[in-house]
Coordinates of C-alpha atoms in Angstrom, one line a residue:
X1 CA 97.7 -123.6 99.7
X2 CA 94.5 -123.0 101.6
X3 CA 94.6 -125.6 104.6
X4 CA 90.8 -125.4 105.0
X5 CA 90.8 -127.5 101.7
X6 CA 93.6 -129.8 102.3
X7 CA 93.3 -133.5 103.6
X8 CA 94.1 -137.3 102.8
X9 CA 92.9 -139.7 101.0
X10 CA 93.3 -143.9 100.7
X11 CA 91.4 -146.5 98.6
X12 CA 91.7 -149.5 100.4
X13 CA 94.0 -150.5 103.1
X14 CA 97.4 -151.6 101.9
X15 CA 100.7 -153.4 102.8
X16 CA 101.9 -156.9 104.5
X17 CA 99.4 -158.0 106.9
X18 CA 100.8 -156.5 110.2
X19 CA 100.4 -158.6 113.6
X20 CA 98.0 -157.7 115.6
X21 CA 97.6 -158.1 119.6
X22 CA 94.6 -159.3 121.5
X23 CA 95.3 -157.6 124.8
X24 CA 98.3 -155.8 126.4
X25 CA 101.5 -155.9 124.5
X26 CA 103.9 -158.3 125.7
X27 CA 106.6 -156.0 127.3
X28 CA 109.7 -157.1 125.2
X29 CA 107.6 -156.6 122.0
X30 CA 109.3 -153.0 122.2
X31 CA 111.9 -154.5 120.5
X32 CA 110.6 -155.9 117.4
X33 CA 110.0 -152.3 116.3
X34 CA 111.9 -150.4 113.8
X35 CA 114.5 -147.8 115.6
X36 CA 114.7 -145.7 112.1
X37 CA 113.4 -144.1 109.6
X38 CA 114.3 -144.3 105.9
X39 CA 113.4 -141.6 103.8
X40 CA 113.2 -141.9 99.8
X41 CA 111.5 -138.9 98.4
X42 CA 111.6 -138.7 94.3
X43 CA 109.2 -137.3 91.5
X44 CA 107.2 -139.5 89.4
X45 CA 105.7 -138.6 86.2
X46 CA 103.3 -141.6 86.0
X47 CA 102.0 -140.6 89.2
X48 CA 101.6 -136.9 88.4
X49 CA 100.1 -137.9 84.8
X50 CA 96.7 -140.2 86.6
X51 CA 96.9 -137.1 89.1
X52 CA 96.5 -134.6 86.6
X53 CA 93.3 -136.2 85.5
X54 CA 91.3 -134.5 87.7
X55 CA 92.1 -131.2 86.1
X56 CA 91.4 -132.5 82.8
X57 CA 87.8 -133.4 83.1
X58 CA 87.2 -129.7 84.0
X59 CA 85.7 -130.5 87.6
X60 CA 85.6 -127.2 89.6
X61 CA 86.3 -129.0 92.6
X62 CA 90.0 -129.5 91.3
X63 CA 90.3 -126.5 88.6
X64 CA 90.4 -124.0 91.5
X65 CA 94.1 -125.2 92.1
X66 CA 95.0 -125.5 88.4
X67 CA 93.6 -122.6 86.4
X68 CA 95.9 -122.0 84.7
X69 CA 96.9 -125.4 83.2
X70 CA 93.3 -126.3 82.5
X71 CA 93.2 -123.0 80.7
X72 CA 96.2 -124.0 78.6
X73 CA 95.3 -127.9 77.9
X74 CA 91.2 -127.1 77.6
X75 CA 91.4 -125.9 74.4
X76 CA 93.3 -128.8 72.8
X77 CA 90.5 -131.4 74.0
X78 CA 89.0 -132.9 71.5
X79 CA 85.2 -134.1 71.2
X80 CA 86.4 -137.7 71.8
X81 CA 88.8 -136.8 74.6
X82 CA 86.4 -134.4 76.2
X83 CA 84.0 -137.8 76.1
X84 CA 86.6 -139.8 77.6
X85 CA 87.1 -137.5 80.5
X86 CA 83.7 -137.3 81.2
X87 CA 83.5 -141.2 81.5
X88 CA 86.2 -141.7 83.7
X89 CA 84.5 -138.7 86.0
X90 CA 81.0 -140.3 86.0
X91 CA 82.1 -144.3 86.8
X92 CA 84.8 -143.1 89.1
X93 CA 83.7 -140.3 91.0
X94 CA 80.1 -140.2 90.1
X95 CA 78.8 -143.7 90.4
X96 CA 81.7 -145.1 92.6
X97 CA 81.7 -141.9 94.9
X98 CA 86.2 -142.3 94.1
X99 CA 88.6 -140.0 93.8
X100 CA 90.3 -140.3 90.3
X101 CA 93.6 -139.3 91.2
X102 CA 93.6 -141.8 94.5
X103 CA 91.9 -144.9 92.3
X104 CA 94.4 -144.5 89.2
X105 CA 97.8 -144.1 91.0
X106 CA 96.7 -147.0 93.1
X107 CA 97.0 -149.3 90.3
X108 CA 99.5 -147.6 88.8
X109 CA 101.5 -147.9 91.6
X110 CA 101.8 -151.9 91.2
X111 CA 103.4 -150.9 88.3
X112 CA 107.0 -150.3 87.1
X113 CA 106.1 -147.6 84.4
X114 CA 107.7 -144.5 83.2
X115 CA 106.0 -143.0 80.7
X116 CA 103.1 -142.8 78.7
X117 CA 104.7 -145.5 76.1
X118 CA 104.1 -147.7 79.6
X119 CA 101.7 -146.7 80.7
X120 CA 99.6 -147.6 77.3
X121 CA 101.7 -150.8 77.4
X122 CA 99.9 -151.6 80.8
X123 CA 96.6 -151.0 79.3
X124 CA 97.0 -153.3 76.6
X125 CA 97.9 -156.2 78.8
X126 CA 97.0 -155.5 82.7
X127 CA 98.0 -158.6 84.2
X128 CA 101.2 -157.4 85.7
X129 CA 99.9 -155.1 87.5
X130 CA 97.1 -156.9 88.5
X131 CA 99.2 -159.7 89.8
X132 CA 101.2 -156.8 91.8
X133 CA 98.1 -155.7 93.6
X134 CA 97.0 -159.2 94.4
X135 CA 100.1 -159.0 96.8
X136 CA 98.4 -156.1 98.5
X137 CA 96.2 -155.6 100.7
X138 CA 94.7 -153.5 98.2
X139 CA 93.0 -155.7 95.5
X140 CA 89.6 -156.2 95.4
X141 CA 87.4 -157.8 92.4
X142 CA 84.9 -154.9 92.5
X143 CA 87.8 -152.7 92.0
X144 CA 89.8 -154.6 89.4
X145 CA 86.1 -154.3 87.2
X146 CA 86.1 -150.9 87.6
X147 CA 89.8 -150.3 86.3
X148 CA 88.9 -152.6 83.3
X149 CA 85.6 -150.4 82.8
X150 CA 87.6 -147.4 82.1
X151 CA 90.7 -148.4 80.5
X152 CA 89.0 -147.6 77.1
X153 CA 89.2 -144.0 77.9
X154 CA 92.0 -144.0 79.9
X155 CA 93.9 -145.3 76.7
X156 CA 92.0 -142.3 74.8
X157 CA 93.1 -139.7 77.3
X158 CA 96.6 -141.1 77.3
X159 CA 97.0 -141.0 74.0
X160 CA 96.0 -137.2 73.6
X161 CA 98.7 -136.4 76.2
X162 CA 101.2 -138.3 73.9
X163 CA 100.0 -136.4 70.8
X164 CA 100.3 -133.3 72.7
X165 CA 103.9 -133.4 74.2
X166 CA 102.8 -133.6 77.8
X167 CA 105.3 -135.2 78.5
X168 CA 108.0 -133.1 77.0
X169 CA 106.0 -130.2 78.8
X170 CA 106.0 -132.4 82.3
X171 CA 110.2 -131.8 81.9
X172 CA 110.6 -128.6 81.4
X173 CA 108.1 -126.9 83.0
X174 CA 106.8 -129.2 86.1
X175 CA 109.8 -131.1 86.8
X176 CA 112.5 -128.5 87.6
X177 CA 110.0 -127.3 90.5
X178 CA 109.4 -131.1 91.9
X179 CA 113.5 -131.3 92.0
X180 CA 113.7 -127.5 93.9
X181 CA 111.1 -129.0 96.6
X182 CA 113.0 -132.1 96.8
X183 CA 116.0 -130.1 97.7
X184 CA 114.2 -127.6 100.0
X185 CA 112.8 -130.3 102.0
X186 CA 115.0 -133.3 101.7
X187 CA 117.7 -131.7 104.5
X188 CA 114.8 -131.9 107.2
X189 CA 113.3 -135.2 107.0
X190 CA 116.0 -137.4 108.7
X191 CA 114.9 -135.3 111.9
X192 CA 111.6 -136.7 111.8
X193 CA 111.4 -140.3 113.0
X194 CA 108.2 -141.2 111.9
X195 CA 108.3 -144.9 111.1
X196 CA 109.4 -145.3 114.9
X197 CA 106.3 -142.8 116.1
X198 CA 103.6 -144.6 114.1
X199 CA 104.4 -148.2 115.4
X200 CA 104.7 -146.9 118.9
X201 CA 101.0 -145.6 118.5
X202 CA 99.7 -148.4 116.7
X203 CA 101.4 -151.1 118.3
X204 CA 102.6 -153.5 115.7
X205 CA 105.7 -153.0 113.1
X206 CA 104.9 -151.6 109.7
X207 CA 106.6 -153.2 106.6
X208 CA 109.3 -151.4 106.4
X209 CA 111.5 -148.6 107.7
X210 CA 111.6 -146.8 104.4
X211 CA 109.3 -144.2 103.6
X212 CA 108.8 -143.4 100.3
X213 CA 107.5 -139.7 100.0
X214 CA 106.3 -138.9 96.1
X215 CA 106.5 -134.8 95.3
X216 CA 103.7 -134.2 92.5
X217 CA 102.4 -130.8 90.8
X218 CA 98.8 -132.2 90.1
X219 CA 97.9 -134.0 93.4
X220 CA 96.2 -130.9 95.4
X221 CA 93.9 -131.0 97.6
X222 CA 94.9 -134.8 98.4
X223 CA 97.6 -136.9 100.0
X224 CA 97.4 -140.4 98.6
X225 CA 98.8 -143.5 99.9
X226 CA 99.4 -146.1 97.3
X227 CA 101.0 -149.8 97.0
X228 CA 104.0 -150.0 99.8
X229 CA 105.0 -147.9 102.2
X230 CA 104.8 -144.6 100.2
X231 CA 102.4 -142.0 99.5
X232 CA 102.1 -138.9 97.1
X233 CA 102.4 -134.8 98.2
X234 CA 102.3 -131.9 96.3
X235 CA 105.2 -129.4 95.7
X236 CA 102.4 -126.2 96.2
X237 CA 102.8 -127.8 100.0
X238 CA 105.1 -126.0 102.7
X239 CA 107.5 -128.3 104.4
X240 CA 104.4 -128.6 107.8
X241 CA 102.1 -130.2 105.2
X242 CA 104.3 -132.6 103.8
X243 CA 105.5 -134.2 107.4
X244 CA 101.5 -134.3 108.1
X245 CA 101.3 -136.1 105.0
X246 CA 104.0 -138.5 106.0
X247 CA 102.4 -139.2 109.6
X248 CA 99.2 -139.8 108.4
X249 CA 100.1 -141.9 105.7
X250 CA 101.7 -145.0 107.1
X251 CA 99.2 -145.2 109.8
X252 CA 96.3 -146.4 107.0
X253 CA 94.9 -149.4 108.3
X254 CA 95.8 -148.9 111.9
X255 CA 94.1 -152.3 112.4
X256 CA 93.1 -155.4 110.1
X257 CA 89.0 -154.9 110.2
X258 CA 88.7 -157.8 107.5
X259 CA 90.4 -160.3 109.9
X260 CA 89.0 -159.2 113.5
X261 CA 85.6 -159.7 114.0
X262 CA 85.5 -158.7 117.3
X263 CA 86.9 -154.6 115.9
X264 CA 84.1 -155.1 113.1
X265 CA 81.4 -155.7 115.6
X266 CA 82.5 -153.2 118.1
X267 CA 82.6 -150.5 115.2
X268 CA 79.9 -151.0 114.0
X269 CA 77.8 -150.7 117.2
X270 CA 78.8 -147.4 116.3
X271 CA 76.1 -146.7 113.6
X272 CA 73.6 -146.2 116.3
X273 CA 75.0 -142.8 117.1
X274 CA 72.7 -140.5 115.0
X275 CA 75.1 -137.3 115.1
X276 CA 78.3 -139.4 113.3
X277 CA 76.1 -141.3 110.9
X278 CA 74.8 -137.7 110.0
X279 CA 78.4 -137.0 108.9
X280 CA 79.2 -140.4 107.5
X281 CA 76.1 -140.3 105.3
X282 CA 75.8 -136.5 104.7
X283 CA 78.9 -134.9 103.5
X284 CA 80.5 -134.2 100.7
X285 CA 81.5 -137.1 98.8
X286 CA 84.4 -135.4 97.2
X287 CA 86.1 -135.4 100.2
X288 CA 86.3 -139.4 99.9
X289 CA 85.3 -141.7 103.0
X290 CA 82.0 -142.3 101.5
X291 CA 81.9 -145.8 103.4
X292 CA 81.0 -146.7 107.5
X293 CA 84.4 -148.2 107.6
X294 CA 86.4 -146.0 105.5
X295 CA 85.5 -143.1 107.6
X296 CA 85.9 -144.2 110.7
X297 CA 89.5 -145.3 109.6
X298 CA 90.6 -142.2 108.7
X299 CA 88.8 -140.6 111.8
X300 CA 90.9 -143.1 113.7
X301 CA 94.3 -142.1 111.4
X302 CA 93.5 -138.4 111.9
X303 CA 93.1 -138.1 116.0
X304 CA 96.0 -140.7 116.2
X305 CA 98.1 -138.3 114.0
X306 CA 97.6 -135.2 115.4
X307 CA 99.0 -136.8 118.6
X308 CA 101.9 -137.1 116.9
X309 CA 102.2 -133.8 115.0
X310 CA 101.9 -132.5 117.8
X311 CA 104.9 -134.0 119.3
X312 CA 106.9 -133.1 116.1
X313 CA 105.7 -129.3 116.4
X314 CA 104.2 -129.7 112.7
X315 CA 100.2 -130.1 113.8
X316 CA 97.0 -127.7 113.3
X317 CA 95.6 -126.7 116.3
X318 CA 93.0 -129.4 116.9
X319 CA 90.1 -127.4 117.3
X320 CA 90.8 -125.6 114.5
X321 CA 91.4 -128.1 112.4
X322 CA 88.8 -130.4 113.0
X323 CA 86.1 -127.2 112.7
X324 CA 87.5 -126.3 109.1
X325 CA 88.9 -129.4 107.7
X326 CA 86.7 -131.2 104.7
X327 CA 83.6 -129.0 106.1
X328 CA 84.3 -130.1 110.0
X329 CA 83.0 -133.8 108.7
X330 CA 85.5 -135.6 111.1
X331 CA 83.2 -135.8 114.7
X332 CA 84.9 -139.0 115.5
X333 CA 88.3 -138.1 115.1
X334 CA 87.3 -135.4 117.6
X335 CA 85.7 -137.7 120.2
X336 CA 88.5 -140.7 119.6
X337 CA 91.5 -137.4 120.2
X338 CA 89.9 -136.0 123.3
X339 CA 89.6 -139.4 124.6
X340 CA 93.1 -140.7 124.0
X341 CA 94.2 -137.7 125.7
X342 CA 91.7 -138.4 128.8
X343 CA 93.3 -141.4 129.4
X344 CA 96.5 -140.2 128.1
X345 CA 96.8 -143.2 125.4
X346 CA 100.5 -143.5 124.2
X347 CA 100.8 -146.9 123.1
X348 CA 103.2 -148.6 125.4
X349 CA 100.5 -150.3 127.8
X350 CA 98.0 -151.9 124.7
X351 CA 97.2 -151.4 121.3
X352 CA 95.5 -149.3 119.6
X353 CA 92.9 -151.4 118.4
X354 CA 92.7 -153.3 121.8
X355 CA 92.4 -149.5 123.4
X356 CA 89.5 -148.6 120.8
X357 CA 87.7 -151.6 121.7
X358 CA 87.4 -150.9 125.1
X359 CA 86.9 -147.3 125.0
X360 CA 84.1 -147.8 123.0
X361 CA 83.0 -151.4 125.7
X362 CA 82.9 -149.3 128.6
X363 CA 81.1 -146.7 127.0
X364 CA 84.1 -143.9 126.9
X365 CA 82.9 -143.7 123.2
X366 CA 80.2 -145.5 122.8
X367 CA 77.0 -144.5 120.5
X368 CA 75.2 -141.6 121.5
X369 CA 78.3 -140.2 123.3
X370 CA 80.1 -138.7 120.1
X371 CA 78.1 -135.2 120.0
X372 CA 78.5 -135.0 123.8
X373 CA 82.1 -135.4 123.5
X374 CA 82.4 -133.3 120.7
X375 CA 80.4 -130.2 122.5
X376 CA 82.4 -130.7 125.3
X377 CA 85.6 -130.0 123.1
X378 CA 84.9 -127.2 121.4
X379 CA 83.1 -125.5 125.1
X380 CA 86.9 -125.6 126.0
X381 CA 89.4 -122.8 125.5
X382 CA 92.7 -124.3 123.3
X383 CA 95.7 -124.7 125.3

């Protein structure tokens, strides 16, 4: 696993709407928050079949880590398949600038399906799982036409996989490597009280204290979080990338942008600063966070998590990571980080969307500051 190439991805924010402060926390609200965590880790073969889609439709970007079983399943694709693929690749990735993998096991995920025989059930009649994701905080009516744009070829593509035995080659040859990492890694998680970490830095209590971790083989280079508190991770990981995984994870949306128009406003001042919008509007789109807002969530997700990795002894250096990780794309992340550690941010005095807001209103991180702030960073030797 080359960590250059690995990083994170969501679709849309997700869960029960947390609450919110407007100002400093009330000082007994310490004790609304959960004390544990609750881990549930657990293959899933739906999850690792929409996964494996990205290999199928023969895009380099995703080959690299699968050679070997797109050299064994290429072959088999037929002319109608091999169209298929190449539809779900142009409206999801191509037109919609989406991640495949991250768009399907979202909606899949507000599903109860098993197999393939379900998962062609679900096509026939989505209303289920679109009545699932109208729960969420992940349903959105320009999303819900593009599922029903492609489940045409999704059906195709499923049913080649059916014809094929993939799922009789899923058992024997993918699964017994899922269950080994379960076992290598499940004895180390109850050390790692994440739940209790991520609500201390955000300031508000997440759904839940359980944690649902999902161990794929097809879900390289991403981390995905879908429909609850649970997220997908590879088995090709080491044990350090999977707890990142889990920190980062939970954190996604680490405020409610659609109901704080005072956040949306202040963030969006933030367009004025020429060197992030550089990055928000000139990298790669197959790293994802091809959106103003989406990126600067997941800036916000990543400088907020490697606080916390760094408590648990499971982070990246921060210079390092931030130069190589998805092309060094992540300014802001940089700027927010070396700011929270200015003012040594730790959650117990104010949120941290009221602490964003007024870093960026007294002009701690205001627009035309970022490139400053990130020179100023990488001028310093690491600690």
């Amino acid at each position: 696993m080359k960590l250059v190439c690995q990083f994170l991805v969501v679709v849309m924010f997700t869960g029960a709407v947390p609450c919110y402060g407007n100002s400093v926390k009330k000082q007994n609200s310490r004790t609304k928050l959960h004390s544990t965590t609750d881990w549930r880790i657990q293959p899933s073969f739906t999850l690792d079949t929409v996964c494996s889609l990205n290999v199928l439709t023969g895009d380099p970007f995703y080959v690299r880590y699968y050679k070997d079983e797109y050299a064994r399943f290429e072959p088999q694709l037929t002319p109608d398949v091999r169209a298929a693929l190449a539809n779900l690749k142009r409206k999801i990735k191509d037109e919609n600038k989406n991640i495949i993998s991250a768009f399907l096991a979202l909606y899949f995920s507000a599903t109860d399906d098993r197999n393939l025989s379900d998962m062609l059930d679900t096509l026939k009649n989505s209303e289920k799982m679109r009545k699932n994701l109208k729960k969420t905080n992940f349903y959105s009516e320009s999303g819900w036409q593009l599922y029903e744009s492609v489940k045409g070829d999704l059906r195709t593509v499923l049913l080649f996989l059916k014809t094929s035995q993939f799922e009789n080659y899923w058992k024997q040859n993918i699964l017994p490597k899922v269950e080994r990492k379960i076992a290598d890694i499940r004895k180390d998680l109850p050390n790692y009280n994440v739940v209790t970490e991520v609500e201390r830095l955000l300031g508000f209590r997440l759904p839940s204290d359980k944690l649902t971790v999902y161990i794929l083989n097809y879900s390289q280079p991403h981390g995905i979080r879908v429909t609850g508190l649970r997220f997908l991770t590879d088995a090709a990981y080491p044990f350090k990338i999977v707890m990142r995984n889990a920190v980062h994870e939970p954190m996604h949306p680490p405020y409610n942008l659609a109901r704080d128009r005072e956040l949306k406003e202040t963030l969006d001042s933030l367009r004025a600063d020429a060197f992030l919008m550089d990055k928000v509007n000139n990298h790669n789109p197959a790293f994802g966070y091809n959106s103003f807002e989406g990126f600067i969530e997941e800036d916000c997700v990543q400088a907020l998590e490697q606080v916390i990795n760094e408590k648990f002894k499971v982070e990246v250096e921060a210079r390092k990571r931030w130069k190589e990780n998805d092309a060094g794309m992540h300014v802001f992340a940089v700027a927010l980080y070396s700011v929270m550690k200015e003012q040594k941010f730790d959650g117990e005095r104010e949120t941290f969307r009221d602490f964003l807001i007024r870093m960026i209103h007294t002009g701690k991180l205001k627009a035309g500051s970022i490139q400053a702030i990130y020179d100023t960073f990488y001028s310093q030797r690491a600690s």
